[in-house]
Amino acid sequence: MKNIPLLLMGCGGVGRQLLQHIVSCRSLHAQQGVHLRVIGVCDSKSLFFASDVITRELNDQTLYEVCRVKSNGSSLSALGDLGECIVYGNSESKRKVMDIAALLGKATGLAFVDCSASSETIGVLNQVVDMGCCVVLANKKPLTSIMEDYDKLVSFPRRIRHESTVGAGLPVIASLNRLLSSGDPVHRIIGSLSGTLGYVMSEVEDGKPLSEVVKAAKNLGFTEPDPRDDLSGMDVARKALILARLLGRRINLDNIKIESLYPDEMGPDAMSVEEFLASGIVSLDNDVQERVKKALLNGNVLRYVCVIEGSRCEVGIQELPKDSPLGRLRGSDNVLEIYSRCYNKQPLVIQGAGAGNDTTAAGVLADILDIQDLFP
């Protein structure tokens, strides 16, 4: 049986779902000759780990308890009576994580799995790659930091996987890597990479006011607690940056042109969420409706997309033909059109659910299994 030791950073929705996937797939993985040995879990305040990381692991009952405690909004420090080890405090946790990486990295190997949404993990990840550790990411921030951090992370390409940073479990990164490694240059990417904004744009196309659509999306759980986190376009911009860098573009976030669906005077610093939903966004309805009508007169529809072509990298609303893959998009699916030498007139189209804890965690789990040949 091949054992893959892993340490999980981030116990939010995706991290908890990943732990549940790992436990529920035990018999399947046993048939495949693989055992995922979770040796530690950390949140922003503490690190909870096996008393002997070389020979022991957090058992399945303990992992379920981790999920229960974190789903209640508590810290991992509440697990102090389970007989394993715990380190309190951010700096102490980081120090212990580095000790574990140094111990296991060159010996048995260790997979660092980042399911957080924090930039705090970047420093740790940059160091552990030099210790022989593998890195699996759902967190976009390490890959969208400055170029120096990005170069460090991808300096051992066989030891990093990040499929779930773009399109959740959709095979976006793998498909691009296959094209590029086969010498098929990609010259254009256009895609709808936000389930929230995909839903919003397809609903306003039907004549519904933007304000009503956003409120409905929030009630359905499609948006962040503050919908402006989605409407700003920043999440799409991070995904676009990951794709652009994969194509070899040496750019940063501030090189990307980002169209926000609300003006600065309605931002979080100027207006509460309640004020924004009650009065702010209503004032945007007419402008959006006018843009929808204009697009329809041209036989087009509006979609919030990222475009990567040549030196151009931007995210925002674009008019697109109704009969194109993006034009036919309905609901919260993601769609990506990739144009290359082989896929020139008819693009390679990737479509499916591009959000959700379950889908994202499944993508992370597949990435972990994809690096199993690197472990003894």
Short mmCIF file of C-alpha atoms in Angstrom, two decimals:
data_model
loop_
_atom_site.label_atom_id
_atom_site.label_comp_id
_atom_site.label_asym_id
_atom_site.label_seq_id
_atom_site.Cartn_x
_atom_site.Cartn_y
_atom_site.Cartn_z
CA MET A 1 0.00 0.00 0.00
CA LYS A 2 1.39 3.40 -1.02
CA ASN A 3 1.05 5.94 1.80
CA ILE A 4 0.74 9.65 0.98
CA PRO A 5 1.19 11.85 4.06
CA LEU A 6 -0.70 15.13 3.73
CA LEU A 7 -1.18 18.27 5.74
CA LEU A 8 -4.31 20.33 5.14
CA MET A 9 -4.26 24.11 5.42
CA GLY A 10 -7.73 25.62 5.66
CA CYS A 11 -10.81 23.98 7.18
CA GLY A 12 -13.55 25.99 5.52
CA GLY A 13 -16.19 24.50 3.26
CA VAL A 14 -13.76 23.04 0.72
CA GLY A 15 -11.30 21.73 3.32
CA ARG A 16 -14.01 19.99 5.34
CA GLN A 17 -15.51 18.48 2.20
CA LEU A 18 -12.08 17.19 1.19
CA LEU A 19 -11.67 15.40 4.55
CA GLN A 20 -15.10 13.82 4.11
CA HIS A 21 -14.18 12.71 0.57
CA ILE A 22 -10.95 11.15 1.83
CA VAL A 23 -12.79 9.13 4.49
CA SER A 24 -15.64 8.06 2.19
CA CYS A 25 -13.18 6.89 -0.51
CA ARG A 26 -11.08 4.67 1.80
CA SER A 27 -12.23 1.38 0.24
CA LEU A 28 -11.88 2.73 -3.31
CA HIS A 29 -8.36 3.98 -2.65
CA ALA A 30 -7.44 0.67 -0.95
CA GLN A 31 -8.41 -1.13 -4.17
CA GLN A 32 -6.08 1.26 -6.00
CA GLY A 33 -3.27 0.56 -3.54
CA VAL A 34 -3.22 4.06 -2.07
CA HIS A 35 -3.74 5.35 1.46
CA LEU A 36 -4.03 9.09 2.18
CA ARG A 37 -2.52 9.62 5.63
CA VAL A 38 -3.74 12.92 7.05
CA ILE A 39 -1.06 13.87 9.57
CA GLY A 40 -2.25 17.38 10.36
CA VAL A 41 -4.83 20.09 9.83
CA CYS A 42 -4.37 23.79 10.45
CA ASP A 43 -6.54 26.89 10.46
CA SER A 44 -5.52 30.53 10.90
CA LYS A 45 -5.05 30.12 14.67
CA SER A 46 -3.67 26.65 15.36
CA LEU A 47 -2.23 23.38 14.07
CA PHE A 48 -3.70 20.00 15.05
CA PHE A 49 -1.46 17.04 14.18
CA ALA A 50 -0.70 13.39 14.91
CA SER A 51 1.48 12.73 17.96
CA ASP A 52 3.99 10.91 15.70
CA VAL A 53 3.84 12.23 12.14
CA ILE A 54 6.19 9.52 10.84
CA THR A 55 4.09 6.51 11.83
CA ARG A 56 0.67 7.82 12.89
CA GLU A 57 -2.21 9.78 11.38
CA LEU A 58 -5.42 11.50 12.39
CA ASN A 59 -7.91 8.63 12.26
CA ASP A 60 -11.24 8.90 10.45
CA GLN A 61 -13.23 9.51 13.62
CA THR A 62 -10.89 12.38 14.47
CA LEU A 63 -11.27 13.83 10.95
CA TYR A 64 -15.05 13.80 11.34
CA GLU A 65 -14.63 15.60 14.66
CA VAL A 66 -12.44 18.21 12.93
CA CYS A 67 -15.26 18.77 10.41
CA ARG A 68 -17.87 19.05 13.17
CA VAL A 69 -15.88 21.55 15.21
CA LYS A 70 -15.02 23.73 12.21
CA SER A 71 -18.57 23.67 10.81
CA ASN A 72 -19.71 25.11 14.15
CA GLY A 73 -17.35 28.02 13.64
CA SER A 74 -14.95 26.96 16.41
CA SER A 75 -11.15 26.89 16.31
CA LEU A 76 -9.11 23.70 16.12
CA SER A 77 -8.04 24.52 19.67
CA ALA A 78 -11.35 22.95 20.75
CA LEU A 79 -9.83 19.55 19.83
CA GLY A 80 -7.21 19.62 22.59
CA ASP A 81 -8.69 16.65 24.45
CA LEU A 82 -8.51 14.12 21.58
CA GLY A 83 -5.09 12.76 22.50
CA GLU A 84 -3.19 14.22 19.55
CA CYS A 85 -0.88 17.26 19.50
CA ILE A 86 -1.93 20.86 19.05
CA VAL A 87 0.04 24.08 18.66
CA TYR A 88 -1.60 27.42 19.37
CA GLY A 89 -0.85 30.73 17.68
CA ASN A 90 -0.11 31.59 14.07
CA SER A 91 3.67 31.95 14.37
CA GLU A 92 4.08 28.82 16.51
CA SER A 93 1.93 26.83 14.07
CA LYS A 94 4.05 27.96 11.12
CA ARG A 95 7.23 26.98 12.95
CA LYS A 96 5.89 23.50 13.68
CA VAL A 97 4.67 23.09 10.10
CA MET A 98 8.21 23.80 8.88
CA ASP A 99 9.60 21.24 11.32
CA ILE A 100 7.20 18.60 9.96
CA ALA A 101 8.09 19.53 6.36
CA ALA A 102 11.81 19.20 7.11
CA LEU A 103 11.23 15.82 8.76
CA LEU A 104 9.06 14.25 6.06
CA GLY A 105 9.83 16.17 2.87
CA LYS A 106 12.99 14.34 1.81
CA ALA A 107 12.21 11.08 3.63
CA THR A 108 8.69 9.89 2.87
CA GLY A 109 7.43 12.94 1.01
CA LEU A 110 4.63 15.22 2.16
CA ALA A 111 1.73 16.86 0.31
CA PHE A 112 0.75 20.33 1.46
CA VAL A 113 -2.90 20.88 0.53
CA ASP A 114 -4.00 24.53 0.62
CA CYS A 115 -7.79 24.86 0.76
CA SER A 116 -7.68 28.22 2.51
CA ALA A 117 -8.48 31.57 0.92
CA SER A 118 -5.52 33.25 2.60
CA SER A 119 -2.30 34.85 1.39
CA GLU A 120 -0.73 33.81 4.72
CA THR A 121 0.16 30.40 3.26
CA ILE A 122 2.45 31.80 0.54
CA GLY A 123 5.56 32.06 2.72
CA VAL A 124 5.17 28.50 4.01
CA LEU A 125 4.58 27.04 0.54
CA ASN A 126 7.59 28.83 -0.92
CA GLN A 127 9.80 27.21 1.70
CA VAL A 128 8.40 23.66 1.67
CA VAL A 129 8.91 23.22 -2.09
CA ASP A 130 12.67 23.36 -1.40
CA MET A 131 12.23 20.59 1.18
CA GLY A 132 10.94 18.08 -1.36
CA CYS A 133 7.27 18.56 -0.53
CA CYS A 134 4.41 18.52 -3.03
CA VAL A 135 1.82 21.30 -3.19
CA VAL A 136 -1.86 20.95 -4.10
CA LEU A 137 -3.89 24.15 -4.30
CA ALA A 138 -7.51 25.20 -4.29
CA ASN A 139 -6.37 28.59 -2.97
CA LYS A 140 -5.76 31.03 -5.85
CA LYS A 141 -3.71 33.58 -3.90
CA PRO A 142 -0.33 31.78 -3.94
CA LEU A 143 -0.48 31.60 -7.75
CA THR A 144 -1.57 35.24 -8.12
CA SER A 145 1.01 36.78 -5.84
CA ILE A 146 4.08 38.56 -7.24
CA MET A 147 6.03 36.81 -10.01
CA GLU A 148 8.87 35.92 -7.61
CA ASP A 149 6.46 33.88 -5.46
CA TYR A 150 4.87 32.29 -8.54
CA ASP A 151 8.24 31.31 -10.01
CA LYS A 152 9.22 29.67 -6.72
CA LEU A 153 6.02 27.63 -6.52
CA VAL A 154 6.21 26.31 -10.07
CA SER A 155 9.98 25.71 -10.01
CA PHE A 156 9.26 21.98 -9.52
CA PRO A 157 6.34 21.53 -11.93
CA ARG A 158 5.93 17.81 -11.27
CA ARG A 159 5.32 18.55 -7.59
CA ILE A 160 2.53 21.11 -7.91
CA ARG A 161 -1.13 20.64 -8.87
CA HIS A 162 -3.76 23.38 -8.94
CA GLU A 163 -6.65 22.19 -11.08
CA SER A 164 -9.22 23.45 -8.58
CA THR A 165 -8.02 27.06 -8.72
CA VAL A 166 -9.86 27.56 -12.02
CA GLY A 167 -13.24 25.99 -12.73
CA ALA A 168 -13.41 23.86 -9.54
CA GLY A 169 -13.19 20.26 -10.75
CA LEU A 170 -13.27 20.99 -14.49
CA PRO A 171 -10.15 19.83 -16.40
CA VAL A 172 -9.03 23.33 -17.37
CA ILE A 173 -5.41 23.34 -16.19
CA ALA A 174 -4.79 19.76 -17.34
CA SER A 175 -6.21 20.48 -20.80
CA LEU A 176 -4.06 23.58 -21.23
CA ASN A 177 -0.95 21.75 -20.04
CA ARG A 178 -1.57 18.94 -22.54
CA LEU A 179 -1.91 21.42 -25.40
CA LEU A 180 1.19 23.36 -24.42
CA SER A 181 3.37 20.30 -23.80
CA SER A 182 2.42 18.89 -27.21
CA GLY A 183 3.65 22.06 -28.93
CA ASP A 184 0.15 23.36 -29.74
CA PRO A 185 0.38 27.10 -28.95
CA VAL A 186 -2.72 28.64 -27.37
CA HIS A 187 -3.39 32.09 -28.83
CA ARG A 188 -6.78 32.96 -27.34
CA ILE A 189 -8.84 32.06 -24.27
CA ILE A 190 -12.28 33.44 -23.52
CA GLY A 191 -14.42 32.12 -20.72
CA SER A 192 -17.12 32.63 -18.14
CA LEU A 193 -15.34 31.58 -14.96
CA SER A 194 -17.78 32.78 -12.30
CA GLY A 195 -20.88 30.72 -11.63
CA THR A 196 -22.36 33.71 -9.83
CA LEU A 197 -21.79 36.17 -12.66
CA GLY A 198 -22.84 33.58 -15.24
CA TYR A 199 -26.15 33.22 -13.44
CA VAL A 200 -26.55 37.00 -13.09
CA MET A 201 -25.89 37.72 -16.77
CA SER A 202 -28.20 34.98 -18.08
CA GLU A 203 -31.00 36.21 -15.80
CA VAL A 204 -30.73 39.90 -16.80
CA GLU A 205 -30.80 38.70 -20.41
CA ASP A 206 -34.38 37.57 -19.69
CA GLY A 207 -35.33 41.13 -18.75
CA LYS A 208 -35.00 40.87 -14.97
CA PRO A 209 -33.50 43.90 -13.16
CA LEU A 210 -29.91 43.44 -11.96
CA SER A 211 -30.90 44.30 -8.39
CA GLU A 212 -33.54 41.57 -8.22
CA VAL A 213 -31.24 39.00 -9.78
CA VAL A 214 -28.41 39.71 -7.32
CA LYS A 215 -30.78 39.51 -4.34
CA ALA A 216 -32.19 36.22 -5.63
CA ALA A 217 -28.66 34.86 -6.18
CA LYS A 218 -27.74 35.80 -2.61
CA ASN A 219 -30.85 34.06 -1.24
CA LEU A 220 -29.97 30.95 -3.26
CA GLY A 221 -26.47 30.92 -1.77
CA PHE A 222 -24.80 31.64 -5.13
CA THR A 223 -22.97 34.74 -3.89
CA GLU A 224 -20.57 35.55 -1.09
CA PRO A 225 -22.17 37.08 2.06
CA ASP A 226 -21.29 40.42 0.48
CA PRO A 227 -22.28 40.06 -3.23
CA ARG A 228 -19.81 42.80 -4.14
CA ASP A 229 -17.03 40.23 -3.64
CA ASP A 230 -18.43 38.54 -6.76
CA LEU A 231 -19.56 41.66 -8.63
CA SER A 232 -16.11 43.29 -8.35
CA GLY A 233 -14.68 40.79 -10.84
CA MET A 234 -11.58 40.23 -8.70
CA ASP A 235 -12.14 36.47 -8.36
CA VAL A 236 -12.41 36.14 -12.16
CA ALA A 237 -9.29 38.28 -12.54
CA ARG A 238 -7.30 35.90 -10.31
CA LYS A 239 -8.40 32.94 -12.44
CA ALA A 240 -7.50 34.85 -15.60
CA LEU A 241 -4.06 35.61 -14.17
CA ILE A 242 -3.44 31.93 -13.40
CA LEU A 243 -4.33 31.00 -16.99
CA ALA A 244 -2.28 33.85 -18.48
CA ARG A 245 0.80 32.87 -16.46
CA LEU A 246 0.32 29.26 -17.52
CA LEU A 247 0.61 30.52 -21.11
CA GLY A 248 3.88 32.25 -20.23
CA ARG A 249 2.66 35.81 -19.63
CA ARG A 250 4.86 37.58 -17.06
CA ILE A 251 2.11 39.77 -15.60
CA ASN A 252 0.57 40.66 -12.23
CA LEU A 253 -2.98 41.41 -11.12
CA ASP A 254 -2.52 45.15 -11.65
CA ASN A 255 -1.78 44.47 -15.35
CA ILE A 256 -5.31 43.10 -15.84
CA LYS A 257 -8.12 45.41 -16.87
CA ILE A 258 -11.01 44.64 -14.51
CA GLU A 259 -14.58 45.87 -14.98
CA SER A 260 -16.51 45.98 -11.71
CA LEU A 261 -20.30 45.85 -11.88
CA TYR A 262 -20.57 48.61 -9.28
CA PRO A 263 -18.79 52.00 -8.92
CA ASP A 264 -16.26 52.83 -6.20
CA GLU A 265 -18.79 54.96 -4.35
CA MET A 266 -20.80 51.79 -3.65
CA GLY A 267 -17.81 49.86 -2.36
CA PRO A 268 -17.56 48.24 1.09
CA ASP A 269 -15.72 51.28 2.50
CA ALA A 270 -18.57 53.60 1.50
CA MET A 271 -21.72 51.50 1.93
CA SER A 272 -22.88 48.56 4.04
CA VAL A 273 -24.15 45.35 2.43
CA GLU A 274 -27.69 46.21 3.50
CA GLU A 275 -27.49 49.70 1.98
CA PHE A 276 -26.01 48.34 -1.23
CA LEU A 277 -28.80 45.80 -1.67
CA ALA A 278 -31.58 48.17 -0.59
CA SER A 279 -30.71 51.26 -2.61
CA GLY A 280 -27.26 51.17 -4.21
CA ILE A 281 -27.61 48.38 -6.75
CA VAL A 282 -31.11 49.53 -7.78
CA SER A 283 -29.56 52.62 -9.36
CA LEU A 284 -27.55 50.35 -11.68
CA ASP A 285 -30.61 48.59 -13.15
CA ASN A 286 -31.30 50.99 -16.02
CA ASP A 287 -27.73 51.07 -17.31
CA VAL A 288 -27.49 47.27 -17.40
CA GLN A 289 -30.89 46.98 -19.10
CA GLU A 290 -29.79 49.43 -21.78
CA ARG A 291 -26.67 47.36 -22.45
CA VAL A 292 -28.78 44.19 -22.65
CA LYS A 293 -31.18 45.79 -25.17
CA LYS A 294 -28.32 47.12 -27.30
CA ALA A 295 -26.72 43.67 -27.42
CA LEU A 296 -30.04 42.06 -28.42
CA LEU A 297 -30.44 44.53 -31.29
CA ASN A 298 -27.06 43.35 -32.54
CA GLY A 299 -28.15 39.72 -32.24
CA ASN A 300 -25.84 39.24 -29.26
CA VAL A 301 -25.99 38.61 -25.52
CA LEU A 302 -23.95 39.95 -22.62
CA ARG A 303 -21.60 37.72 -20.66
CA TYR A 304 -19.07 38.49 -17.94
CA VAL A 305 -15.89 36.90 -19.28
CA CYS A 306 -12.13 36.83 -19.15
CA VAL A 307 -10.24 37.35 -22.41
CA ILE A 308 -6.58 36.40 -22.88
CA GLU A 309 -5.15 37.12 -26.30
CA GLY A 310 -1.66 38.34 -27.14
CA SER A 311 -0.73 40.97 -24.58
CA ARG A 312 -4.42 41.54 -23.77
CA CYS A 313 -5.75 40.18 -20.47
CA GLU A 314 -9.01 41.61 -19.20
CA VAL A 315 -12.22 40.69 -17.43
CA GLY A 316 -15.60 42.35 -17.87
CA ILE A 317 -18.87 42.38 -19.79
CA GLN A 318 -18.60 41.45 -23.48
CA GLU A 319 -21.16 41.20 -26.29
CA LEU A 320 -21.06 37.68 -27.71
CA PRO A 321 -23.01 35.84 -30.44
CA LYS A 322 -26.12 34.07 -29.18
CA ASP A 323 -25.17 30.83 -30.87
CA SER A 324 -21.64 30.62 -29.44
CA PRO A 325 -20.88 28.27 -26.51
CA LEU A 326 -20.71 31.29 -24.19
CA GLY A 327 -23.84 32.81 -25.71
CA ARG A 328 -25.80 29.62 -25.05
CA LEU A 329 -24.63 29.51 -21.43
CA ARG A 330 -27.43 29.41 -18.88
CA GLY A 331 -27.34 29.27 -15.10
CA SER A 332 -24.19 28.94 -13.03
CA ASP A 333 -22.04 26.69 -15.26
CA ASN A 334 -18.53 27.70 -16.28
CA VAL A 335 -17.58 27.71 -19.97
CA LEU A 336 -14.10 28.12 -21.42
CA GLU A 337 -13.24 28.41 -25.14
CA ILE A 338 -9.59 27.67 -25.99
CA TYR A 339 -8.21 28.58 -29.43
CA SER A 340 -4.90 27.09 -30.59
CA ARG A 341 -3.28 25.89 -33.81
CA CYS A 342 -5.21 22.61 -33.65
CA TYR A 343 -8.38 24.25 -32.29
CA ASN A 344 -8.43 27.31 -34.51
CA LYS A 345 -11.83 27.68 -36.17
CA GLN A 346 -13.68 25.45 -33.72
CA PRO A 347 -12.35 26.00 -30.18
CA LEU A 348 -11.83 23.40 -27.50
CA VAL A 349 -14.80 23.99 -25.20
CA ILE A 350 -14.83 22.99 -21.53
CA GLN A 351 -18.16 23.35 -19.73
CA GLY A 352 -19.69 22.23 -16.45
CA ALA A 353 -20.20 23.10 -12.81
CA GLY A 354 -17.40 25.48 -11.90
CA ALA A 355 -18.19 26.14 -8.27
CA GLY A 356 -19.31 24.42 -5.09
CA ASN A 357 -17.46 22.86 -2.17
CA ASP A 358 -18.17 19.29 -3.31
CA THR A 359 -16.95 19.80 -6.88
CA THR A 360 -13.88 21.79 -5.79
CA ALA A 361 -12.90 19.26 -3.11
CA ALA A 362 -13.27 16.41 -5.63
CA GLY A 363 -10.85 18.26 -7.92
CA VAL A 364 -8.36 18.65 -5.05
CA LEU A 365 -8.62 14.93 -4.21
CA ALA A 366 -7.97 13.99 -7.84
CA ASP A 367 -4.90 16.25 -7.82
CA ILE A 368 -3.54 14.53 -4.69
CA LEU A 369 -3.93 11.13 -6.32
CA ASP A 370 -2.29 12.44 -9.48
CA ILE A 371 1.04 12.92 -7.64
CA GLN A 372 1.09 9.48 -6.01
CA ASP A 373 3.98 8.29 -8.22
CA LEU A 374 6.23 10.82 -6.47
CA PHE A 375 5.83 8.97 -3.17
CA PRO A 376 7.81 5.86 -2.26
#
